[in-house]
């Protein structure tokens, strides 16, 4: 549903509904055989529409399973934290996650949303830093997949993706007569001349 697996949103929704209908998980999800149960649930009715849905479900399954099967196979044996981190990185690389997130950040920049662009870049960098931290601290420790997940979550809780607010990382440019700004730490005056800045006081004769 993140859009990072090259699967259309409609196909994701149809696939999710089918999997939930038949409560498919574990080895059944990764089996080589295509799904054959009716998308309509427990019914003997067969329609052309059901056949089309089933075809889309199996196509989506193959897209999901192609990179997942090698990843899960590598986790069946006893691994060190470093081994699992390497497998996880290869999985992300197979899906070209970094390239996709960079493309998403570039699209944010194109539309002028600099903050979202920086946050998008920060998410992947944060995850990569987390894997580096795990390898550096407990890389040689043998763990199960469940134990690794607990370590990963624990380490991720210490990370925070943040960007400097636009208002705190900006230069304000304006005419001295019109500009109203507070809390300025540094100011550069350009083109100042006597009578213009500071402005000469004029006596209008009213008081």
XYZ file of C-alpha atoms in Angstrom:
207
model
C 0.000 0.000 0.000
C 3.011 2.296 0.229
C 3.351 2.144 -3.543
C 6.935 0.883 -3.240
C 6.233 -2.639 -4.541
C 5.188 -1.671 -8.087
C 1.655 -2.951 -7.479
C -1.354 -0.845 -8.418
C -3.505 0.364 -5.525
C -6.618 -1.411 -6.891
C -4.714 -4.698 -7.168
C -3.494 -4.279 -3.572
C -7.047 -3.792 -2.327
C -8.381 -6.807 -4.261
C -5.480 -8.971 -3.073
C -5.931 -7.908 0.561
C -9.651 -8.646 0.461
C -9.036 -12.103 -1.039
C -6.354 -12.996 1.518
C -8.557 -11.853 4.399
C -11.576 -13.725 3.009
C -9.702 -17.033 2.968
C -7.400 -16.225 5.915
C -4.262 -17.014 3.916
C -0.936 -16.727 5.734
C 2.381 -18.453 6.311
C 3.343 -21.201 3.875
C 0.045 -20.927 1.981
C 0.919 -17.363 1.065
C 4.307 -18.349 -0.368
C 3.244 -21.613 -2.041
C 4.051 -21.999 -5.735
C 0.472 -22.934 -6.599
C -1.950 -20.235 -7.683
C -4.905 -19.450 -5.478
C -8.038 -21.145 -6.759
C -10.749 -20.429 -4.190
C -13.628 -18.214 -5.262
C -13.179 -14.472 -4.602
C -16.797 -14.509 -3.483
C -16.071 -16.729 -0.493
C -17.881 -19.993 0.210
C -19.937 -20.277 -2.936
C -20.135 -22.581 -5.935
C -21.077 -19.740 -8.229
C -18.521 -19.112 -10.974
C -18.661 -15.995 -13.081
C -16.399 -14.321 -15.594
C -15.903 -11.463 -13.137
C -14.687 -13.871 -10.434
C -12.224 -15.374 -12.928
C -10.875 -11.920 -13.753
C -10.478 -11.075 -10.057
C -8.717 -14.386 -9.389
C -6.345 -13.706 -12.258
C -5.453 -10.296 -10.779
C -5.029 -11.832 -7.319
C -2.564 -14.442 -8.586
C -0.672 -11.860 -10.635
C -0.315 -9.687 -7.543
C 0.758 -12.705 -5.482
C 3.599 -13.408 -7.888
C 4.741 -9.793 -7.718
C 4.811 -9.900 -3.927
C 6.397 -13.336 -3.619
C 9.199 -12.922 -6.165
C 11.425 -10.906 -3.766
C 9.889 -12.297 -0.559
C 10.641 -15.994 -1.103
C 14.457 -15.596 -1.250
C 14.278 -13.347 1.810
C 12.227 -15.819 3.852
C 14.375 -18.747 2.735
C 17.459 -16.982 4.061
C 15.772 -16.569 7.467
C 14.995 -20.272 7.948
C 18.498 -21.108 9.135
C 20.101 -19.736 12.267
C 21.549 -16.346 11.465
C 23.529 -13.636 13.153
C 22.166 -10.112 13.391
C 24.586 -9.093 10.650
C 23.353 -11.895 8.355
C 19.734 -10.787 8.738
C 20.652 -7.132 8.183
C 22.416 -8.098 4.951
C 19.386 -10.140 3.816
C 17.050 -7.283 4.654
C 19.211 -4.815 2.754
C 19.257 -7.120 -0.281
C 15.472 -7.336 -0.123
C 15.161 -3.538 -0.105
C 17.701 -3.334 -2.928
C 15.759 -5.878 -4.993
C 12.691 -3.663 -4.688
C 14.809 -0.561 -5.476
C 13.391 1.164 -2.404
C 16.127 3.809 -2.263
C 15.594 4.848 -5.895
C 11.825 5.024 -5.404
C 12.084 7.146 -2.274
C 14.561 9.462 -3.972
C 12.119 9.805 -6.867
C 9.306 10.550 -4.396
C 11.464 13.173 -2.663
C 12.284 14.733 -6.050
C 8.568 14.954 -6.826
C 7.960 16.756 -3.523
C 10.760 19.180 -4.397
C 9.252 19.761 -7.839
C 5.968 20.780 -6.232
C 7.752 23.047 -3.740
C 7.177 20.858 -0.676
C 10.739 20.966 0.659
C 9.837 19.682 4.124
C 8.159 16.502 2.834
C 11.122 15.959 0.492
C 13.586 16.098 3.392
C 11.401 13.825 5.506
C 11.173 11.293 2.670
C 14.956 11.231 2.323
C 15.346 11.007 6.096
C 13.175 7.898 6.448
C 15.427 5.704 4.321
C 18.606 7.150 5.831
C 17.209 6.555 9.311
C 16.488 2.900 8.531
C 19.938 2.416 6.985
C 21.543 3.951 10.089
C 19.525 1.569 12.255
C 20.881 -1.461 10.388
C 24.415 -0.073 10.707
C 23.897 0.367 14.450
C 22.686 -3.217 14.864
C 25.643 -4.599 12.917
C 28.123 -2.474 14.893
C 26.714 -3.366 18.315
C 25.348 -6.928 18.160
C 26.277 -8.024 14.638
C 27.822 -11.340 15.719
C 24.944 -12.411 17.963
C 22.828 -15.327 16.708
C 19.111 -14.593 16.852
C 15.815 -15.855 15.499
C 13.711 -13.742 13.156
C 11.398 -12.880 16.064
C 14.314 -11.799 18.258
C 15.717 -9.699 15.424
C 12.356 -7.971 15.017
C 12.378 -7.046 18.717
C 15.913 -5.637 18.365
C 14.962 -3.702 15.240
C 11.902 -2.163 16.894
C 13.897 -1.277 19.993
C 16.544 0.457 17.916
C 14.009 2.245 15.710
C 12.329 3.750 18.784
C 15.530 5.695 19.456
C 15.475 7.213 15.964
C 13.622 10.332 14.965
C 13.113 11.675 11.488
C 13.000 15.438 11.669
C 13.827 18.423 9.531
C 14.562 22.025 10.364
C 11.322 24.054 10.081
C 11.269 26.239 7.011
C 10.781 29.367 9.099
C 13.891 28.570 11.147
C 16.103 27.875 8.153
C 15.306 30.713 5.793
C 16.472 34.105 4.641
C 13.888 36.899 4.643
C 14.402 39.562 1.998
C 12.437 42.781 1.907
C 12.336 46.553 1.826
C 13.229 48.226 5.126
C 10.036 50.311 4.981
C 7.780 47.276 4.615
C 9.561 44.458 6.430
C 8.253 43.530 9.889
C 10.342 40.775 11.506
C 11.186 39.872 15.099
C 13.910 37.777 16.695
C 16.425 38.452 13.934
C 19.923 37.279 14.887
C 21.777 38.630 11.837
C 20.848 41.308 9.338
C 22.571 42.532 6.189
C 21.831 46.037 4.898
C 22.214 46.502 1.155
C 22.020 49.881 -0.586
C 21.638 51.949 2.601
C 22.091 55.674 2.091
C 21.534 58.791 4.139
C 17.907 59.860 4.200
C 16.695 56.483 2.996
C 17.938 54.268 5.800
C 17.509 55.391 8.445
C 14.578 57.316 7.084
C 14.785 61.065 7.594
C 12.224 62.453 10.025
C 9.847 64.824 8.324
C 8.014 67.634 10.101
C 4.499 67.751 8.693
C 3.597 70.768 10.855
C 0.605 69.179 12.567
C 2.178 69.102 16.036
